[in-house]
Amino acid sequence: MSAVPASPTSSAGRPPSGGPSRGRPSGAPTGARPAPALPPRPSRIGPTLAALAAGAVVLLAVADLDIAWGSLGEIPGRVATYLGLLFAEPNWEKLPRALFETWRSVSMAWLGALGCVALSIPLGILAAHGVGPAWVRYPLRGLFAVIRAVPEVVIALILLTVTGLTPFTGALALAIAGIGTQGKWVYETVESVQEGASEAVRAAGGSTAEVARWALWPAAAPSLLSFALYRFEINIRTSAVLGLIGAGGIGTMLSNYTNYREWDTVGMLLIVVVAITMLIDLVSGDLRRRIMEGARPRAVDRTP
């Protein structure tokens, strides 16, 4: 009789060391990792508390205003009544004087913008990182922040004790108040300029003034001129407000006729202010677009 072949298993019934292990499919990878655990859900306690605090501040502010809630429904009717008094029959007899006072307001705004730009551009360039030293840069930035914190009306009220009730007071207040914002725009614009030209001028032995003149100014000039025109637009609106405190211009005329309740003249003055402001905004906006983008290309007629 032939001998029966031996079983591949050992006497203990274990498979050989090279065979598949018990309980694992033959096709399963041997290095499989467990699935990563999901991150914990973010806590909503902080945002909820912040929202509750903001809501409490709003409620306290509204409660402190002493609002007559019962009369809120009468406001639309009152607004319609005063709009009729203002614009139903405007008094155009005072139009020549209104145009003259508007011209004074525009002159005040223009002089304020020129003074602001003339001071803020060199100071703003010195406040830019990489131009002025730290002992000059940080005090200038602090000065800009302090000026921005004081409204134009407050500056004009302080200047009234020195210069008196004249349009020059308004122009000076606009010039001083604009330095804070304009100076910030200047140093932020200069810091955004590419450093290649500045490094080239410094490598050629240029001083800080030469770097500002030949590297920074040509690159930043379009944006700075655009900001200067925008400053003029802001001054046009602010000059009317300064006139309410006696600085001259169309604002003073508006204040006087409002106090005497001559609503037909006030309506005419408002029409003049809105029309002149929109016209100046239109012209200034077109100039700013040409500065930033250049002139529009014109179509050439090639027909023989």
C-alpha positions in Angstrom: 0.0 0.0 0.0 1.2 3.6 -0.8 1.8 6.0 2.0 -0.7 8.8 2.6 0.8 12.3 2.2 1.2 14.4 5.3 -1.2 17.3 6.0 0.3 20.8 5.7 -0.9 21.6 9.1 1.1 20.7 12.1 0.0 18.3 14.8 -1.6 21.2 16.8 -3.8 22.2 13.8 -1.9 25.5 13.2 -1.2 26.7 9.7 2.4 27.1 8.6 4.1 30.4 9.2 3.6 31.5 5.6 -0.1 30.8 5.4 -3.0 33.2 6.1 -3.7 34.0 9.7 -7.0 33.0 11.2 -9.9 35.4 11.0 -8.3 37.7 8.3 -9.5 37.6 4.7 -6.8 36.7 2.3 -7.3 39.9 0.2 -7.2 42.4 3.2 -4.2 44.8 3.4 -1.9 44.0 6.2 -1.1 47.7 7.0 -4.7 49.2 7.2 -5.1 52.1 9.7 -8.2 53.0 11.7 -10.4 55.9 10.5 -9.3 59.2 12.0 -11.6 60.6 14.7 -13.7 63.6 13.9 -12.6 66.9 15.4 -14.7 68.1 18.3 -17.6 70.5 17.6 -16.5 74.1 18.1 -18.0 75.8 21.1 -20.7 78.5 20.5 -20.5 80.0 23.9 -18.1 82.8 22.9 -20.1 84.0 19.9 -23.4 83.7 21.8 -22.1 85.8 24.7 -20.8 88.4 22.3 -24.1 88.6 20.4 -26.0 88.9 23.8 -23.6 91.7 24.9 -24.1 93.6 21.6 -27.8 93.3 21.9 -27.8 94.5 25.5 -25.7 97.6 24.4 -28.2 98.4 21.6 -31.2 98.1 24.0 -29.5 100.3 26.6 -28.7 102.9 23.9 -32.3 102.9 22.6 -33.7 103.1 26.1 -31.4 106.1 27.0 -32.6 108.1 23.9 -36.0 108.8 25.4 -37.8 108.1 22.1 -41.5 108.9 21.9 -42.6 105.6 20.2 -46.2 106.7 19.9 -45.3 109.6 17.5 -43.2 107.5 15.1 -46.2 107.0 12.9 -46.5 110.7 12.4 -43.0 111.2 11.0 -43.7 110.3 7.4 -46.5 112.8 7.3 -44.3 115.5 8.8 -41.6 114.8 6.3 -44.0 115.1 3.4 -45.2 118.4 4.8 -41.8 119.9 5.1 -40.8 118.6 1.6 -43.7 120.5 0.2 -42.7 123.7 2.0 -39.1 123.3 0.8 -39.6 122.3 -2.9 -43.2 123.2 -3.9 -42.3 126.8 -4.7 -38.6 127.5 -4.2 -37.7 131.2 -3.9 -35.3 131.9 -6.8 -34.8 135.6 -5.9 -31.9 134.8 -3.7 -30.2 132.6 -6.4 -27.4 135.1 -7.2 -26.3 135.4 -3.6 -26.6 131.6 -3.2 -24.2 131.1 -6.1 -21.8 133.6 -4.6 -21.9 131.8 -1.2 -21.5 128.5 -3.0 -18.4 129.8 -4.7 -17.0 130.8 -1.3 -17.6 127.3 0.0 -15.9 125.8 -3.0 -13.0 128.1 -2.6 -12.8 127.2 1.1 -12.8 123.5 0.2 -10.2 123.9 -2.5 -7.8 125.9 -0.3 -8.2 123.3 2.4 -7.5 120.5 0.0 -4.4 122.2 -1.3 -3.0 122.8 2.2 -3.8 119.3 3.3 -2.1 117.7 0.3 0.9 120.0 0.5 1.6 118.9 4.1 0.4 115.3 4.1 2.4 114.1 1.1 5.9 114.8 2.5 4.8 113.8 6.0 3.1 110.7 4.8 6.2 109.6 2.8 8.4 110.1 5.9 5.9 107.9 7.9 6.2 105.0 5.4 8.1 101.9 6.4 11.5 101.9 4.9 11.7 105.6 4.2 11.8 107.5 7.5 13.6 106.3 10.6 11.5 104.8 13.5 11.9 107.9 15.7 10.2 109.9 12.9 7.8 107.3 11.6 5.9 106.4 14.7 5.4 110.0 16.1 4.0 111.0 12.7 1.6 108.0 12.6 0.5 108.9 16.1 -0.1 112.5 15.0 -2.2 111.4 12.1 -4.3 109.2 14.5 -4.8 112.1 16.9 -6.0 114.4 14.1 -8.3 111.8 12.7 -10.0 111.5 16.1 -10.9 115.2 16.2 -13.9 116.2 13.9 -13.6 119.2 11.5 -16.3 121.1 13.4 -14.3 120.9 16.7 -11.2 122.1 15.0 -13.1 125.0 13.5 -14.6 125.9 16.8 -11.1 126.0 18.3 -9.8 128.2 15.4 -12.7 130.6 15.7 -11.2 132.1 18.8 -8.0 132.9 16.9 -9.0 133.7 13.3 -12.6 134.8 13.8 -15.7 134.1 11.8 -14.2 134.1 8.3 -14.0 131.6 5.4 -10.3 131.3 6.1 -11.2 129.6 9.4 -13.1 127.0 7.5 -10.3 126.5 5.0 -7.7 126.1 7.8 -9.9 123.7 9.7 -10.4 121.6 6.5 -6.6 121.6 5.9 -5.7 120.5 9.4 -8.5 117.9 9.7 -7.6 116.3 6.3 -3.9 115.7 7.2 -4.8 112.8 9.4 -6.7 110.8 6.8 -4.6 112.0 3.8 -1.3 111.2 5.6 -2.5 107.7 6.4 -3.5 107.2 2.7 0.0 108.4 1.6 2.1 106.1 3.7 -0.1 103.1 3.0 0.2 103.8 -0.7 4.0 104.3 -0.5 4.4 101.0 1.4 2.4 99.1 -1.3 4.9 100.3 -4.0 7.3 97.6 -5.3 10.7 97.9 -3.7 12.7 97.2 -6.9 13.1 100.9 -7.9 13.9 101.9 -4.3 16.6 99.3 -4.0 18.1 100.4 -7.4 18.3 104.0 -6.3 19.9 103.0 -2.9 22.3 100.8 -4.7 23.4 103.7 -6.8 24.1 105.7 -3.7 20.9 107.7 -3.5 19.8 109.4 -0.3 16.3 109.1 1.3 15.2 112.2 -0.5 16.4 110.9 -3.8 14.7 107.5 -3.2 11.4 109.3 -2.5 11.8 111.6 -5.6 13.0 109.1 -8.2 11.6 105.7 -7.0 8.6 106.2 -4.7 6.9 109.3 -6.2 6.7 108.2 -9.9 5.0 104.9 -8.8 2.7 106.4 -6.2 1.8 109.7 -7.9 -1.4 108.5 -9.7 -2.9 107.1 -6.5 -1.9 110.1 -4.4 -3.4 112.6 -7.0 -6.5 110.5 -7.0 -6.7 110.7 -3.2 -6.2 114.5 -3.4 -9.2 114.9 -5.7 -11.2 112.7 -3.4 -10.1 114.9 -0.5 -11.5 117.9 -2.4 -14.8 116.1 -2.8 -15.0 115.5 0.9 -14.2 119.1 1.7 -17.1 120.3 -0.6 -19.6 118.5 1.7 -17.8 119.4 4.9 -17.6 123.1 4.0 -21.4 123.4 4.1 -21.4 121.9 7.6 -18.7 124.3 8.8 -20.8 127.2 7.5 -23.5 126.2 10.0 -21.2 127.3 12.8 -20.4 130.7 11.2 -17.3 129.8 9.0 -19.0 131.4 6.0 -20.2 130.0 2.7 -23.5 128.4 1.7 -23.7 126.8 5.1 -24.1 130.1 6.9 -26.8 131.1 4.5 -28.6 127.8 5.1 -28.4 128.3 8.9 -29.8 131.8 8.8 -32.8 131.1 6.6 -33.6 127.9 8.5 -33.7 129.9 11.8 -36.1 132.3 10.2 -38.3 129.5 8.9 -38.1 130.7 5.3 -38.6 127.3 3.9 -38.9 128.3 0.2 -35.5 129.9 0.3 -34.0 126.9 2.2 -35.4 124.7 -0.5 -33.7 126.7 -3.2 -30.4 126.6 -1.3 -30.6 122.8 -1.0 -31.2 122.5 -4.7 -28.1 124.6 -5.4 -26.0 122.7 -3.0 -27.0 119.3 -4.4 -26.6 120.4 -8.0 -23.1 122.0 -7.5 -21.9 119.0 -5.4 -23.1 116.5 -8.1 -21.4 118.5 -10.8 -18.1 118.7 -9.0 -18.3 115.0 -8.2 -18.8 114.2 -11.8 -15.9 116.3 -13.0 -13.6 115.1 -10.2 -14.5 111.4 -10.8 -13.7 111.8 -14.5 -10.3 113.3 -13.6 -9.5 110.6 -11.1 -10.4 107.9 -13.8 -8.1 109.6 -16.3 -5.3 109.8 -13.7 -5.6 106.1 -12.8 -6.5 104.6 -16.2 -5.4 107.1 -18.8 -7.4 108.6 -21.6 -9.8 106.4 -23.4 -8.7 105.2 -26.9 -10.5 106.8 -29.7 -11.7 105.0 -32.8 -9.8 105.8 -35.9 -11.8 106.2 -39.1 -9.8 104.3 -41.8 -12.3 104.8 -44.6 -10.7 106.4 -47.7 
